[in-house]
Amino acid sequence: TSKRRPVGQQQAEGMGVKGDDGEELPELLFRGFATRAIHAGATPESNTGARSTPIFQTTSFVFESADQAADLFNLQTWGNIYGRLSNPTTAVLEERLANLEGGRGTTCTASGHSAQLLTLFAIMQPGDCIVASNKLYGGSITQLGKTIQRFGWGCIFVDVDDLEAVAKALKQPNVKGLWAESLANPGGIVTDMRPIADLCHEEGVPLIIDNTMATPYLCRPFEHGADIVVHSTTKFLSGHGNAMGGAVVDSGKFDWAQNDKFPALALPEPAYHGLAFQETFGDLALTIYGHAVGLRDLGPTMAPFNAFLTICGVETLPVRMKQHCSNGKAVAQFLQSHPKVSWVSYATLPDSKYKPLADKYLQGEGGSVFTFGLKGGYAHGIKVVERVQLLSHLANLGDLRSLILHPASTTHRQLTPEQRAAAGAGDDVIRLSIGLESVEDIIADLDRALNSLS
């Protein structure tokens, strides 16, 4: 509600607005994406009437009584205990993202990578494996392919366009889920989620989709069978290159007790006197576990100020994404006809094999992050990123500013040549994240840099 509540009081359940005659007016349910991007999860602050979500810059919260404190620590009542577990500012962002994705709950974290780790922490045990697309952000390939081995976890990379290979990998021992990106980074690749979700559910494991590049404005993976959605909120959700963060959004539809594969969620938790998260919290099991165990023990908490900045970013998400997509398509079309460019990987170009999937999953849009190849290979890639003027050469994407990167020498540098090629980050590849500047200026900057190549 946008109506200011009485100081210190919550609005009663079902309390509506009264007309001049005292009759209670029918309650409206506002469904528009732009409306929910602005309002979901937030109400005017009850003590002051502040309309913008305040920044609760505090480490801890006063208990009402010893009994209430005990109930909080036993997970028997809702509330805040300590800033590592939860914060009222962050809670607004968590509710908003769950609403926009069509999920049940969210756990926000300090970064996208920590969101990935928190997800795996809930579903994996030593000796377990995750199946992952070989078309992922380079940092995710490194995290899943190397870093998680220190936890005793493994990863099987597959081409998710090959459903037979996916089915075979999911049948391997101790596999606990499949990881893919809706719109893959470096870009231009769309995952066919529905058949992959069906294969996952046949094996009793969740489909986990990184929706960072598409955002819920373009794609809502839960509508296509996904069970968990992760985000680097640092990117399009925040949108201004000024706030790090991550998020794990749970659909609430996966039964963690359907088999014996997920003991952390289905079996009694010793740290909470034998409480079982699936039995106790049902469709909120993963979200509560993310806060009560994941954030408590691993500690990758989102800062309240970063949550506030991300809330501000989400409020303009639909406006920004519409322009991002428009600019991205125009730049892709320009590059496709440039003599120094050998190919362009943008999902909605007529010759892209992913165009039918973009129509199916991304509302016919291709986003604003994509790649193209230079005829001069690695050497020309280095020169282009050094000769642009408007575009910023840096390792981020989803900013309102246009960004450029040569993945083979940066984000995918730690990978083997074969891994780089599979991920669409070969030596000739340039990645663009097209921002909100006037598109003719973006094109002019790229054109000058390309034309300078001998």
Coordinates of N, CA, C and O in Angstrom, one line a residue, residues 310-380:
T310 N 20.5 -1.0 -5.1 CA 19.9 -1.9 -6.0 C 18.4 -1.8 -6.1 O 17.8 -1.9 -7.1
I311 N 17.7 -1.5 -4.9 CA 16.3 -1.2 -4.9 C 16.0 0.0 -5.9 O 15.1 0.0 -6.7
C312 N 16.8 1.0 -5.8 CA 16.6 2.2 -6.7 C 16.8 1.8 -8.1 O 16.1 2.3 -9.0
G313 N 17.8 0.9 -8.4 CA 18.0 0.4 -9.8 C 16.8 -0.4 -10.3 O 16.4 -0.2 -11.4
V314 N 16.3 -1.3 -9.5 CA 15.2 -2.1 -9.9 C 13.9 -1.3 -10.2 O 13.2 -1.6 -11.1
E315 N 13.8 -0.2 -9.5 CA 12.6 0.7 -9.8 C 12.6 1.2 -11.3 O 11.5 1.4 -11.8
T316 N 13.7 1.3 -11.9 CA 13.7 1.8 -13.3 C 14.1 0.6 -14.3 O 14.3 0.9 -15.4
L317 N 14.1 -0.6 -13.8 CA 14.5 -1.7 -14.6 C 13.7 -1.8 -15.9 O 14.3 -2.0 -17.0
P318 N 12.4 -1.8 -15.9 CA 11.7 -1.9 -17.2 C 12.0 -0.8 -18.2 O 12.1 -1.1 -19.4
V319 N 12.2 0.4 -17.7 CA 12.5 1.5 -18.6 C 13.9 1.3 -19.2 O 14.1 1.5 -20.4
R320 N 14.8 0.9 -18.4 CA 16.2 0.7 -18.8 C 16.3 -0.4 -19.8 O 17.0 -0.4 -20.8
M321 N 15.7 -1.6 -19.4 CA 15.9 -2.8 -20.3 C 15.3 -2.6 -21.7 O 15.8 -3.1 -22.6
K322 N 14.2 -1.8 -21.7 CA 13.6 -1.6 -23.1 C 14.6 -0.8 -23.9 O 14.8 -1.2 -25.1
Q323 N 15.3 0.2 -23.4 CA 16.3 0.9 -24.2 C 17.6 0.1 -24.4 O 18.2 0.2 -25.5
H324 N 18.0 -0.6 -23.4 CA 19.2 -1.5 -23.6 C 19.0 -2.4 -24.8 O 19.9 -2.5 -25.6
C325 N 17.8 -3.0 -24.9 CA 17.5 -4.0 -26.0 C 17.5 -3.3 -27.3 O 18.0 -3.8 -28.3
S326 N 16.9 -2.1 -27.3 CA 16.8 -1.3 -28.6 C 18.1 -0.9 -29.1 O 18.5 -1.1 -30.2
N327 N 19.0 -0.4 -28.2 CA 20.3 0.0 -28.5 C 21.2 -1.2 -28.9 O 21.9 -1.2 -29.9
G328 N 21.0 -2.3 -28.2 CA 21.8 -3.5 -28.5 C 21.5 -4.1 -29.8 O 22.4 -4.4 -30.6
K329 N 20.3 -4.1 -30.2 CA 19.9 -4.6 -31.5 C 20.4 -3.7 -32.6 O 21.0 -4.2 -33.7
A330 N 20.4 -2.4 -32.5 CA 20.9 -1.5 -33.5 C 22.4 -1.6 -33.7 O 22.9 -1.6 -34.8
V331 N 23.1 -1.8 -32.6 CA 24.5 -1.9 -32.7 C 24.9 -3.3 -33.3 O 25.8 -3.4 -34.2
A332 N 24.2 -4.3 -33.0 CA 24.4 -5.7 -33.6 C 24.2 -5.6 -35.1 O 25.0 -6.2 -35.9
Q333 N 23.1 -4.9 -35.5 CA 22.9 -4.8 -37.0 C 24.0 -4.0 -37.7 O 24.4 -4.4 -38.8
F334 N 24.5 -3.0 -37.0 CA 25.6 -2.2 -37.6 C 26.8 -3.1 -37.8 O 27.4 -3.1 -38.9
L335 N 27.2 -3.8 -36.8 CA 28.4 -4.6 -36.8 C 28.3 -5.7 -37.8 O 29.3 -6.1 -38.4
Q336 N 27.1 -6.3 -38.0 CA 26.9 -7.4 -39.0 C 27.3 -7.0 -40.4 O 27.8 -7.9 -41.1
S337 N 27.2 -5.7 -40.7 CA 27.6 -5.3 -42.1 C 29.0 -4.6 -42.1 O 29.3 -4.1 -43.2
H338 N 29.7 -4.6 -41.0 CA 31.0 -3.9 -41.0 C 32.1 -4.8 -41.7 O 32.2 -6.0 -41.3
P339 N 32.9 -4.3 -42.5 CA 33.9 -5.1 -43.2 C 35.0 -5.7 -42.3 O 35.7 -6.7 -42.7
K340 N 35.2 -5.2 -41.1 CA 36.3 -5.7 -40.2 C 35.7 -6.8 -39.3 O 36.5 -7.3 -38.5
V341 N 34.4 -7.0 -39.4 CA 33.8 -8.0 -38.5 C 33.4 -9.2 -39.3 O 32.8 -9.2 -40.3
S342 N 33.8 -10.4 -38.7 CA 33.5 -11.7 -39.4 C 32.2 -12.3 -39.0 O 31.6 -13.1 -39.8
W343 N 31.7 -12.0 -37.8 CA 30.4 -12.6 -37.3 C 29.9 -11.8 -36.1 O 30.7 -11.1 -35.4
V344 N 28.6 -11.9 -35.9 CA 28.0 -11.3 -34.7 C 27.1 -12.3 -34.1 O 26.3 -13.0 -34.8
S345 N 27.2 -12.5 -32.8 CA 26.4 -13.5 -32.0 C 25.3 -12.6 -31.2 O 25.6 -12.2 -30.1
Y346 N 24.2 -12.4 -31.8 CA 23.1 -11.7 -31.2 C 21.8 -12.5 -31.5 O 21.5 -12.8 -32.6
A347 N 21.1 -12.8 -30.4 CA 20.1 -13.8 -30.5 C 18.9 -13.5 -31.5 O 18.3 -14.5 -32.0
T348 N 18.6 -12.3 -31.8 CA 17.5 -12.0 -32.6 C 17.8 -11.6 -34.0 O 17.0 -11.2 -34.8
L349 N 19.1 -11.7 -34.4 CA 19.5 -11.5 -35.8 C 18.9 -12.6 -36.6 O 18.8 -13.8 -36.1
P350 N 18.5 -12.3 -37.8 CA 17.8 -13.4 -38.6 C 18.5 -14.7 -38.8 O 17.9 -15.7 -38.9
D351 N 19.9 -14.6 -38.8 CA 20.7 -15.8 -39.1 C 21.1 -16.5 -37.8 O 21.8 -17.5 -37.9
S352 N 20.6 -16.1 -36.6 CA 21.0 -16.7 -35.4 C 20.1 -18.0 -35.2 O 18.9 -17.9 -35.3
K353 N 20.8 -19.1 -34.8 CA 20.0 -20.3 -34.5 C 19.2 -20.2 -33.2 O 18.3 -21.0 -33.0
Y354 N 19.5 -19.2 -32.4 CA 18.8 -19.0 -31.2 C 17.6 -18.0 -31.3 O 16.9 -17.8 -30.3
K355 N 17.3 -17.5 -32.5 CA 16.2 -16.6 -32.6 C 14.9 -17.3 -32.2 O 14.1 -16.6 -31.5
P356 N 14.6 -18.5 -32.6 CA 13.3 -19.1 -32.1 C 13.3 -19.2 -30.6 O 12.2 -19.0 -30.0
L357 N 14.4 -19.5 -29.9 CA 14.4 -19.5 -28.5 C 14.3 -18.1 -27.8 O 13.7 -18.0 -26.8
A358 N 14.8 -17.1 -28.5 CA 14.6 -15.7 -28.0 C 13.2 -15.4 -28.1 O 12.6 -14.7 -27.2
D359 N 12.5 -15.8 -29.2 CA 11.1 -15.5 -29.3 C 10.3 -16.3 -28.2 O 9.3 -15.7 -27.7
K360 N 10.7 -17.5 -27.9 CA 10.0 -18.3 -26.9 C 10.2 -17.8 -25.5 O 9.3 -17.8 -24.7
Y361 N 11.5 -17.5 -25.1 CA 11.8 -17.2 -23.7 C 12.1 -15.8 -23.4 O 12.0 -15.4 -22.2
L362 N 12.4 -14.9 -24.4 CA 12.9 -13.6 -24.1 C 12.0 -12.5 -24.7 O 12.4 -11.4 -25.0
Q363 N 10.8 -12.9 -25.0 CA 9.8 -11.9 -25.6 C 10.3 -11.3 -26.9 O 10.0 -10.2 -27.2
G364 N 11.1 -12.1 -27.7 CA 11.6 -11.7 -28.9 C 12.7 -10.7 -28.9 O 13.1 -10.1 -29.9
E365 N 13.3 -10.5 -27.7 CA 14.4 -9.6 -27.5 C 15.8 -10.3 -27.4 O 15.8 -11.5 -27.0
G366 N 16.9 -9.6 -27.6 CA 18.2 -10.3 -27.5 C 19.0 -9.7 -26.4 O 20.2 -10.1 -26.3
G367 N 18.5 -8.8 -25.6 CA 19.3 -8.2 -24.6 C 20.3 -7.1 -25.1 O 20.1 -6.7 -26.3
S368 N 21.3 -6.8 -24.4 CA 22.2 -5.8 -24.8 C 23.7 -6.2 -24.6 O 24.6 -5.5 -24.9
V369 N 23.9 -7.5 -24.2 CA 25.2 -8.0 -24.1 C 25.4 -9.1 -25.1 O 24.6 -10.1 -25.2
F370 N 26.4 -8.9 -26.0 CA 26.6 -9.9 -27.1 C 28.1 -9.8 -27.5 O 28.8 -9.0 -27.0
T371 N 28.4 -10.7 -28.4 CA 29.8 -10.8 -28.9 C 29.8 -10.6 -30.4 O 28.9 -10.9 -31.1
F372 N 31.0 -10.2 -30.9 CA 31.3 -10.3 -32.3 C 32.7 -10.7 -32.5 O 33.6 -10.6 -31.6
G373 N 33.0 -11.2 -33.7 CA 34.4 -11.6 -34.0 C 35.1 -10.7 -35.0 O 34.5 -10.2 -35.9
L374 N 36.4 -10.4 -34.7 CA 37.2 -9.6 -35.6 C 38.0 -10.5 -36.6 O 38.6 -11.5 -36.2
K375 N 38.1 -10.0 -37.8 CA 38.9 -10.8 -38.8 C 40.3 -10.8 -38.4 O 41.0 -11.8 -38.9
G376 N 40.8 -9.9 -37.7 CA 42.3 -9.9 -37.3 C 42.6 -10.6 -36.1 O 43.8 -10.6 -35.6
G377 N 41.6 -11.3 -35.4 CA 41.9 -12.2 -34.3 C 42.3 -11.4 -33.0 O 41.9 -10.3 -32.8
Y378 N 43.2 -12.1 -32.2 CA 43.6 -11.6 -30.9 C 44.2 -10.2 -31.0 O 43.9 -9.3 -30.2
A379 N 45.1 -10.0 -31.9 CA 45.8 -8.7 -32.0 C 44.9 -7.6 -32.2 O 45.0 -6.5 -31.6
H380 N 43.9 -7.8 -33.1 CA 42.9 -6.7 -33.4 C 42.0 -6.5 -32.2 O 41.5 -5.4 -32.0

